[in-house]
Amino acid sequence: MRKLFPLSPHANTFQHWQAITVYVGTVVYVLYRLVFLFPAALDHLATTIDGDQTALALAYGVCLGVAGLAYLLVRRYLLDTATTLLTGLLVTEGAVLVLAGPWDHVQGWLVIGMGIMLANLITTRWIGILAAAGASAIIAISTLNGFDSLSTSAQTERTLLAFALALWTLLLSIGPALVVRGGQLTVQANLLRDDTRNLIGISAEVNQAILARTELETFLAEVINTIQQRFASIYHAQVFLVEEGSQSATLQASTSPVGEKLLAQEHELDIGGLSVIGRATLNKKLVLVPDVTQDTIHRPPLLLPATRTELGLPLVANDVVIGALDLHSTQINAFDDADVAVFEAIANQIAVAIDGLQLYEASQRTIRENQALYRQTQTSLREIERLNYQLTGRAWTEYLRLQADSTAMTLDLESGQTVPDTSWTTTLEHAADQHRVITQTVEGQRVVALPIVVRNEVIGAMEFELEAEGDLPDGALELITAVSQRLGLALENRRLFDETQRVAQREALINDIGTELQSAIGVDAIIQRAAHNLQEALEAQQVTIRLGFQADDKGQDGNRGTGRSAQEKAPA
């Protein structure tokens, strides 16, 4: 039955009932025409057109053809057109029965009434008005036909019956119209209630996603599934996103197995292309195609052949198109103005949510990048600090080696004598090893030792011998520590100064040697001067220089290789 009388192309329950009414009216008319009216119509039409059976058969075929056409139009969701044809057929059929036969032909008036009622139940108001006007004209013509030849009582009876027929026509016009209007209001109220409930539900989910900082991909998948579940007219929904500077919209979330296939293909649509999404993202305006099979501008979706209505809504944030919401329905003209308004509100909320989630994700990425950079910086700083410590330790080791005769001393404050002493006491060793102040009592004396630190590297230690009795004065340890720090700073500055002096002396020596070598004439003279200057600079016992390439066999002088040489020995 559903294949013969499909209801899926019709948008809501009220339109389903309207379609059912037209289906029933068509079937009833065909059956009634075949069983009851056909013989009577043949007789009346034969009388009217002088028994031309060919014309009768043709008229009969036209009537059935119009009824069949009305049935096909209902299947294509053209309810108004189908009802107009069926109404015209019924009123014409009734007029033939009434005007060709007795004016009070019951079957004729019933057929006319059926046409009027059908017109007021289904079509727009003006079709019902035309049907009622046609019925009134038929009443007037049939009443006046032969009226003068009737007796007074017959005239009165016909007049009263004519008034009754007019009242009956009026009731058939007003009654169905009131029923239709009531049904429309009820359906609109139910739709408004459902749309409001759905909008509130989706708004709550959008706000919850924003507050919960849901990942964008998860949010989009959830919201389109919710849209599909809450709106029965939608069988497929998807969301496209547009990256800044991009010329295409990329599919990010989609329902149904077809959607999964499109996502796997990383489906894209050109902005400004022939698709609904292409036009919506280009113009920042919604695009509604009531019947994609009849549209000559937009290209229908190839992987969604069941689509009849498609609605594309741009997702706009801060006056910038960031994507589009794409809705599909299997019904022709599935979305009315109220539906579009609801979907626009949903699209605006989705756009706000996408913008917020994208900003949040961008901020999170920035935070993660900054944290990674901070960790990298900390690692680099620790490495630099470690290298500084290492270089400082090496530098001081070399410096102390060069200053071995003057890097340790003991000062006797009672005698005023300063005695060089390179030995380390136990407290000095503990202070240097433990990197802290050490206080001990040794042989009746209080000994305080603390490290000398440069850049967190211990370069030495100092020790004080105090009286064993009594406590240290307030602030004594802080004073000793501060002095130790200042001493380390002063020693480091002195080391750096000495290092600078040594570098300067070395550079001067290199420059002097280079100048002297430049002034020498001939290779032998250059080699001799180089050997002599190096021997003096390095205080070497002997300096040997060879020029040339090493050979496999010895030369005539018994030495390996060829070229020139010089040798400088220190004076005895």
PDB file of C-alpha atoms in Angstrom, residues 146-349:
ATOM      1  CA  GLY A 146     -38.068  25.793 -17.276  1.00  0.00           C
ATOM      2  CA  PHE A 147     -39.025  27.773 -14.162  1.00  0.00           C
ATOM      3  CA  ASP A 148     -41.787  29.757 -15.934  1.00  0.00           C
ATOM      4  CA  SER A 149     -43.583  26.638 -17.131  1.00  0.00           C
ATOM      5  CA  LEU A 150     -43.977  25.330 -13.593  1.00  0.00           C
ATOM      6  CA  SER A 151     -46.980  25.801 -11.417  1.00  0.00           C
ATOM      7  CA  THR A 152     -46.843  28.166  -8.484  1.00  0.00           C
ATOM      8  CA  SER A 153     -46.452  25.393  -5.954  1.00  0.00           C
ATOM      9  CA  ALA A 154     -43.741  23.756  -8.081  1.00  0.00           C
ATOM     10  CA  GLN A 155     -41.946  27.087  -8.394  1.00  0.00           C
ATOM     11  CA  THR A 156     -42.067  27.558  -4.641  1.00  0.00           C
ATOM     12  CA  GLU A 157     -40.780  24.032  -4.057  1.00  0.00           C
ATOM     13  CA  ARG A 158     -37.931  24.521  -6.528  1.00  0.00           C
ATOM     14  CA  THR A 159     -37.041  27.884  -4.976  1.00  0.00           C
ATOM     15  CA  LEU A 160     -36.925  26.434  -1.465  1.00  0.00           C
ATOM     16  CA  LEU A 161     -34.827  23.534  -2.709  1.00  0.00           C
ATOM     17  CA  ALA A 162     -32.502  25.948  -4.467  1.00  0.00           C
ATOM     18  CA  PHE A 163     -32.023  27.862  -1.188  1.00  0.00           C
ATOM     19  CA  ALA A 164     -31.354  24.571   0.579  1.00  0.00           C
ATOM     20  CA  LEU A 165     -28.772  23.650  -2.046  1.00  0.00           C
ATOM     21  CA  ALA A 166     -27.130  27.079  -1.675  1.00  0.00           C
ATOM     22  CA  LEU A 167     -26.997  26.681   2.107  1.00  0.00           C
ATOM     23  CA  TRP A 168     -25.625  23.180   1.644  1.00  0.00           C
ATOM     24  CA  THR A 169     -22.939  24.555  -0.679  1.00  0.00           C
ATOM     25  CA  LEU A 170     -22.057  27.240   1.867  1.00  0.00           C
ATOM     26  CA  LEU A 171     -21.722  24.679   4.630  1.00  0.00           C
ATOM     27  CA  LEU A 172     -19.546  22.502   2.425  1.00  0.00           C
ATOM     28  CA  SER A 173     -17.327  25.537   1.856  1.00  0.00           C
ATOM     29  CA  ILE A 174     -17.135  26.821   5.442  1.00  0.00           C
ATOM     30  CA  GLY A 175     -17.039  23.519   7.325  1.00  0.00           C
ATOM     31  CA  PRO A 176     -13.988  21.987   5.634  1.00  0.00           C
ATOM     32  CA  ALA A 177     -12.245  25.361   5.652  1.00  0.00           C
ATOM     33  CA  LEU A 178     -12.676  25.566   9.424  1.00  0.00           C
ATOM     34  CA  VAL A 179     -11.470  21.990   9.820  1.00  0.00           C
ATOM     35  CA  VAL A 180      -8.426  22.711   7.667  1.00  0.00           C
ATOM     36  CA  ARG A 181      -7.645  25.918   9.527  1.00  0.00           C
ATOM     37  CA  GLY A 182      -7.967  24.168  12.870  1.00  0.00           C
ATOM     38  CA  GLY A 183      -5.756  21.340  11.697  1.00  0.00           C
ATOM     39  CA  GLN A 184      -3.184  23.777  10.361  1.00  0.00           C
ATOM     40  CA  LEU A 185      -3.110  25.696  13.637  1.00  0.00           C
ATOM     41  CA  THR A 186      -2.772  22.460  15.583  1.00  0.00           C
ATOM     42  CA  VAL A 187       0.029  21.230  13.365  1.00  0.00           C
ATOM     43  CA  GLN A 188       1.785  24.597  13.534  1.00  0.00           C
ATOM     44  CA  ALA A 189       1.472  24.650  17.309  1.00  0.00           C
ATOM     45  CA  ASN A 190       2.859  21.117  17.560  1.00  0.00           C
ATOM     46  CA  LEU A 191       5.669  21.936  15.165  1.00  0.00           C
ATOM     47  CA  LEU A 192       6.466  25.115  17.046  1.00  0.00           C
ATOM     48  CA  ARG A 193       6.503  23.198  20.313  1.00  0.00           C
ATOM     49  CA  ASP A 194       8.701  20.487  18.843  1.00  0.00           C
ATOM     50  CA  ASP A 195      11.031  23.006  17.206  1.00  0.00           C
ATOM     51  CA  THR A 196      11.295  24.966  20.435  1.00  0.00           C
ATOM     52  CA  ARG A 197      12.034  21.812  22.407  1.00  0.00           C
ATOM     53  CA  ASN A 198      14.591  20.684  19.840  1.00  0.00           C
ATOM     54  CA  LEU A 199      16.198  24.110  19.726  1.00  0.00           C
ATOM     55  CA  ILE A 200      16.431  24.230  23.514  1.00  0.00           C
ATOM     56  CA  GLY A 201      17.881  20.722  23.598  1.00  0.00           C
ATOM     57  CA  ILE A 202      20.487  21.473  20.965  1.00  0.00           C
ATOM     58  CA  SER A 203      21.312  24.800  22.618  1.00  0.00           C
ATOM     59  CA  ALA A 204      21.886  23.000  25.901  1.00  0.00           C
ATOM     60  CA  GLU A 205      24.209  20.515  24.210  1.00  0.00           C
ATOM     61  CA  VAL A 206      26.108  23.318  22.492  1.00  0.00           C
ATOM     62  CA  ASN A 207      26.536  25.234  25.759  1.00  0.00           C
ATOM     63  CA  GLN A 208      27.571  22.056  27.558  1.00  0.00           C
ATOM     64  CA  ALA A 209      30.176  21.350  24.899  1.00  0.00           C
ATOM     65  CA  ILE A 210      31.567  24.874  25.253  1.00  0.00           C
ATOM     66  CA  LEU A 211      31.711  24.677  29.042  1.00  0.00           C
ATOM     67  CA  ALA A 212      33.201  21.182  29.004  1.00  0.00           C
ATOM     68  CA  ARG A 213      35.817  22.229  26.435  1.00  0.00           C
ATOM     69  CA  THR A 214      34.883  19.265  24.270  1.00  0.00           C
ATOM     70  CA  GLU A 215      37.157  18.560  21.353  1.00  0.00           C
ATOM     71  CA  LEU A 216      35.867  20.133  18.156  1.00  0.00           C
ATOM     72  CA  GLU A 217      35.635  16.861  16.227  1.00  0.00           C
ATOM     73  CA  THR A 218      33.656  15.191  19.012  1.00  0.00           C
ATOM     74  CA  PHE A 219      31.337  18.183  19.367  1.00  0.00           C
ATOM     75  CA  LEU A 220      30.517  18.309  15.648  1.00  0.00           C
ATOM     76  CA  ALA A 221      29.795  14.569  15.509  1.00  0.00           C
ATOM     77  CA  GLU A 222      27.467  14.816  18.505  1.00  0.00           C
ATOM     78  CA  VAL A 223      25.573  17.882  17.330  1.00  0.00           C
ATOM     79  CA  ILE A 224      24.783  16.577  13.818  1.00  0.00           C
ATOM     80  CA  ASN A 225      23.648  13.248  15.247  1.00  0.00           C
ATOM     81  CA  THR A 226      21.371  15.164  17.604  1.00  0.00           C
ATOM     82  CA  ILE A 227      19.947  17.210  14.729  1.00  0.00           C
ATOM     83  CA  GLN A 228      19.223  14.085  12.726  1.00  0.00           C
ATOM     84  CA  GLN A 229      17.568  12.369  15.700  1.00  0.00           C
ATOM     85  CA  ARG A 230      15.432  15.338  16.768  1.00  0.00           C
ATOM     86  CA  PHE A 231      14.137  16.338  13.325  1.00  0.00           C
ATOM     87  CA  ALA A 232      12.330  13.513  11.568  1.00  0.00           C
ATOM     88  CA  SER A 233      12.445  15.268   8.196  1.00  0.00           C
ATOM     89  CA  ILE A 234      16.262  15.107   8.105  1.00  0.00           C
ATOM     90  CA  TYR A 235      17.882  11.878   6.981  1.00  0.00           C
ATOM     91  CA  HIS A 236      21.430  13.175   6.521  1.00  0.00           C
ATOM     92  CA  ALA A 237      23.351  16.033   8.171  1.00  0.00           C
ATOM     93  CA  GLN A 238      26.939  17.159   7.910  1.00  0.00           C
ATOM     94  CA  VAL A 239      29.236  20.046   8.776  1.00  0.00           C
ATOM     95  CA  PHE A 240      31.938  21.588   6.602  1.00  0.00           C
ATOM     96  CA  LEU A 241      34.730  23.811   7.921  1.00  0.00           C
ATOM     97  CA  VAL A 242      36.644  26.487   6.049  1.00  0.00           C
ATOM     98  CA  GLU A 243      40.214  27.218   7.076  1.00  0.00           C
ATOM     99  CA  GLU A 244      41.477  30.773   6.907  1.00  0.00           C
ATOM    100  CA  GLY A 245      42.652  31.579   3.393  1.00  0.00           C
ATOM    101  CA  SER A 246      41.319  28.318   1.947  1.00  0.00           C
ATOM    102  CA  GLN A 247      39.240  28.191  -1.230  1.00  0.00           C
ATOM    103  CA  SER A 248      37.372  25.028  -0.286  1.00  0.00           C
ATOM    104  CA  ALA A 249      35.147  23.716   2.503  1.00  0.00           C
ATOM    105  CA  THR A 250      36.323  20.446   4.045  1.00  0.00           C
ATOM    106  CA  LEU A 251      33.911  17.896   5.497  1.00  0.00           C
ATOM    107  CA  GLN A 252      34.512  17.515   9.254  1.00  0.00           C
ATOM    108  CA  ALA A 253      31.481  15.581  10.516  1.00  0.00           C
ATOM    109  CA  SER A 254      28.773  13.561   8.772  1.00  0.00           C
ATOM    110  CA  THR A 255      26.065  11.030   9.564  1.00  0.00           C
ATOM    111  CA  SER A 256      25.242   7.657   8.003  1.00  0.00           C
ATOM    112  CA  PRO A 257      27.642   5.216   6.274  1.00  0.00           C
ATOM    113  CA  VAL A 258      27.808   7.567   3.312  1.00  0.00           C
ATOM    114  CA  GLY A 259      29.146  10.228   5.653  1.00  0.00           C
ATOM    115  CA  GLU A 260      31.861   7.891   6.904  1.00  0.00           C
ATOM    116  CA  LYS A 261      32.895   7.215   3.309  1.00  0.00           C
ATOM    117  CA  LEU A 262      33.012  10.949   2.544  1.00  0.00           C
ATOM    118  CA  LEU A 263      35.083  11.598   5.666  1.00  0.00           C
ATOM    119  CA  ALA A 264      37.525   8.875   4.686  1.00  0.00           C
ATOM    120  CA  GLN A 265      37.896  10.558   1.288  1.00  0.00           C
ATOM    121  CA  GLU A 266      38.486  13.952   2.960  1.00  0.00           C
ATOM    122  CA  HIS A 267      35.602  15.310   0.905  1.00  0.00           C
ATOM    123  CA  GLU A 268      35.885  18.959  -0.140  1.00  0.00           C
ATOM    124  CA  LEU A 269      33.626  21.401  -1.962  1.00  0.00           C
ATOM    125  CA  ASP A 270      34.866  24.519  -3.734  1.00  0.00           C
ATOM    126  CA  ILE A 271      33.720  27.838  -2.294  1.00  0.00           C
ATOM    127  CA  GLY A 272      31.572  29.440  -4.977  1.00  0.00           C
ATOM    128  CA  GLY A 273      31.084  26.134  -6.802  1.00  0.00           C
ATOM    129  CA  LEU A 274      27.823  24.715  -8.093  1.00  0.00           C
ATOM    130  CA  SER A 275      27.017  22.904  -4.856  1.00  0.00           C
ATOM    131  CA  VAL A 276      24.670  24.230  -2.187  1.00  0.00           C
ATOM    132  CA  ILE A 277      27.572  24.513   0.262  1.00  0.00           C
ATOM    133  CA  GLY A 278      29.700  26.291  -2.330  1.00  0.00           C
ATOM    134  CA  ARG A 279      27.065  29.007  -2.809  1.00  0.00           C
ATOM    135  CA  ALA A 280      26.249  29.312   0.891  1.00  0.00           C
ATOM    136  CA  THR A 281      29.902  29.778   1.916  1.00  0.00           C
ATOM    137  CA  LEU A 282      30.500  32.291  -0.879  1.00  0.00           C
ATOM    138  CA  ASN A 283      27.482  34.538  -0.255  1.00  0.00           C
ATOM    139  CA  LYS A 284      27.192  34.095   3.544  1.00  0.00           C
ATOM    140  CA  LYS A 285      23.509  33.304   2.972  1.00  0.00           C
ATOM    141  CA  LEU A 286      21.476  30.146   3.319  1.00  0.00           C
ATOM    142  CA  VAL A 287      20.645  28.201   0.165  1.00  0.00           C
ATOM    143  CA  LEU A 288      17.428  26.154   0.052  1.00  0.00           C
ATOM    144  CA  VAL A 289      16.722  23.781  -2.828  1.00  0.00           C
ATOM    145  CA  PRO A 290      13.145  22.413  -2.481  1.00  0.00           C
ATOM    146  CA  ASP A 291      13.696  19.726  -5.145  1.00  0.00           C
ATOM    147  CA  VAL A 292      17.262  18.927  -6.148  1.00  0.00           C
ATOM    148  CA  THR A 293      16.076  16.839  -9.103  1.00  0.00           C
ATOM    149  CA  GLN A 294      14.442  19.883 -10.683  1.00  0.00           C
ATOM    150  CA  ASP A 295      17.090  22.480  -9.809  1.00  0.00           C
ATOM    151  CA  THR A 296      19.114  23.754 -12.759  1.00  0.00           C
ATOM    152  CA  ILE A 297      21.799  25.650 -10.829  1.00  0.00           C
ATOM    153  CA  HIS A 298      23.041  23.508  -7.996  1.00  0.00           C
ATOM    154  CA  ARG A 299      24.642  20.159  -8.563  1.00  0.00           C
ATOM    155  CA  PRO A 300      22.814  17.355  -6.669  1.00  0.00           C
ATOM    156  CA  PRO A 301      24.883  15.169  -4.306  1.00  0.00           C
ATOM    157  CA  LEU A 302      25.921  12.045  -6.212  1.00  0.00           C
ATOM    158  CA  LEU A 303      26.448   9.849  -3.139  1.00  0.00           C
ATOM    159  CA  LEU A 304      23.085  10.842  -1.647  1.00  0.00           C
ATOM    160  CA  PRO A 305      20.582   9.961  -4.386  1.00  0.00           C
ATOM    161  CA  ALA A 306      17.651   9.879  -1.953  1.00  0.00           C
ATOM    162  CA  THR A 307      18.017  13.619  -1.284  1.00  0.00           C
ATOM    163  CA  ARG A 308      15.087  15.705  -2.480  1.00  0.00           C
ATOM    164  CA  THR A 309      15.462  18.846  -0.372  1.00  0.00           C
ATOM    165  CA  GLU A 310      18.834  20.299   0.615  1.00  0.00           C
ATOM    166  CA  LEU A 311      19.468  23.221   2.923  1.00  0.00           C
ATOM    167  CA  GLY A 312      22.902  24.813   3.272  1.00  0.00           C
ATOM    168  CA  LEU A 313      23.447  27.275   6.117  1.00  0.00           C
ATOM    169  CA  PRO A 314      26.714  29.237   6.421  1.00  0.00           C
ATOM    170  CA  LEU A 315      28.460  29.189   9.803  1.00  0.00           C
ATOM    171  CA  VAL A 316      29.577  32.765  10.395  1.00  0.00           C
ATOM    172  CA  ALA A 317      31.662  34.024  13.330  1.00  0.00           C
ATOM    173  CA  ASN A 318      32.869  37.624  13.551  1.00  0.00           C
ATOM    174  CA  ASP A 319      31.562  38.207  10.021  1.00  0.00           C
ATOM    175  CA  VAL A 320      33.840  35.454   8.679  1.00  0.00           C
ATOM    176  CA  VAL A 321      32.563  32.209   7.160  1.00  0.00           C
ATOM    177  CA  ILE A 322      34.130  29.374   9.144  1.00  0.00           C
ATOM    178  CA  GLY A 323      32.009  26.545   7.727  1.00  0.00           C
ATOM    179  CA  ALA A 324      28.543  25.404   6.718  1.00  0.00           C
ATOM    180  CA  LEU A 325      25.748  23.175   8.018  1.00  0.00           C
ATOM    181  CA  ASP A 326      24.346  20.869   5.327  1.00  0.00           C
ATOM    182  CA  LEU A 327      20.905  19.264   5.849  1.00  0.00           C
ATOM    183  CA  HIS A 328      19.239  16.715   3.552  1.00  0.00           C
ATOM    184  CA  SER A 329      15.695  15.372   3.409  1.00  0.00           C
ATOM    185  CA  THR A 330      14.041  12.706   1.302  1.00  0.00           C
ATOM    186  CA  GLN A 331      10.892  14.849   1.088  1.00  0.00           C
ATOM    187  CA  ILE A 332      10.322  17.460  -1.586  1.00  0.00           C
ATOM    188  CA  ASN A 333       9.956  20.957  -0.144  1.00  0.00           C
ATOM    189  CA  ALA A 334      10.598  19.529   3.323  1.00  0.00           C
ATOM    190  CA  PHE A 335      11.539  22.779   5.084  1.00  0.00           C
ATOM    191  CA  ASP A 336       9.083  25.636   5.511  1.00  0.00           C
ATOM    192  CA  ASP A 337       9.921  29.119   6.780  1.00  0.00           C
ATOM    193  CA  ALA A 338       9.549  28.092  10.423  1.00  0.00           C
ATOM    194  CA  ASP A 339      11.922  25.155   9.946  1.00  0.00           C
ATOM    195  CA  VAL A 340      14.470  27.362   8.206  1.00  0.00           C
ATOM    196  CA  ALA A 341      14.330  29.887  11.059  1.00  0.00           C
ATOM    197  CA  VAL A 342      15.001  27.126  13.596  1.00  0.00           C
ATOM    198  CA  PHE A 343      17.890  25.731  11.582  1.00  0.00           C
ATOM    199  CA  GLU A 344      19.338  29.225  11.207  1.00  0.00           C
ATOM    200  CA  ALA A 345      19.306  29.621  14.983  1.00  0.00           C
ATOM    201  CA  ILE A 346      21.002  26.236  15.374  1.00  0.00           C
ATOM    202  CA  ALA A 347      23.615  27.152  12.759  1.00  0.00           C
ATOM    203  CA  ASN A 348      24.384  30.408  14.578  1.00  0.00           C
ATOM    204  CA  GLN A 349      24.882  28.540  17.861  1.00  0.00           C
TER     205      GLN A 349
END
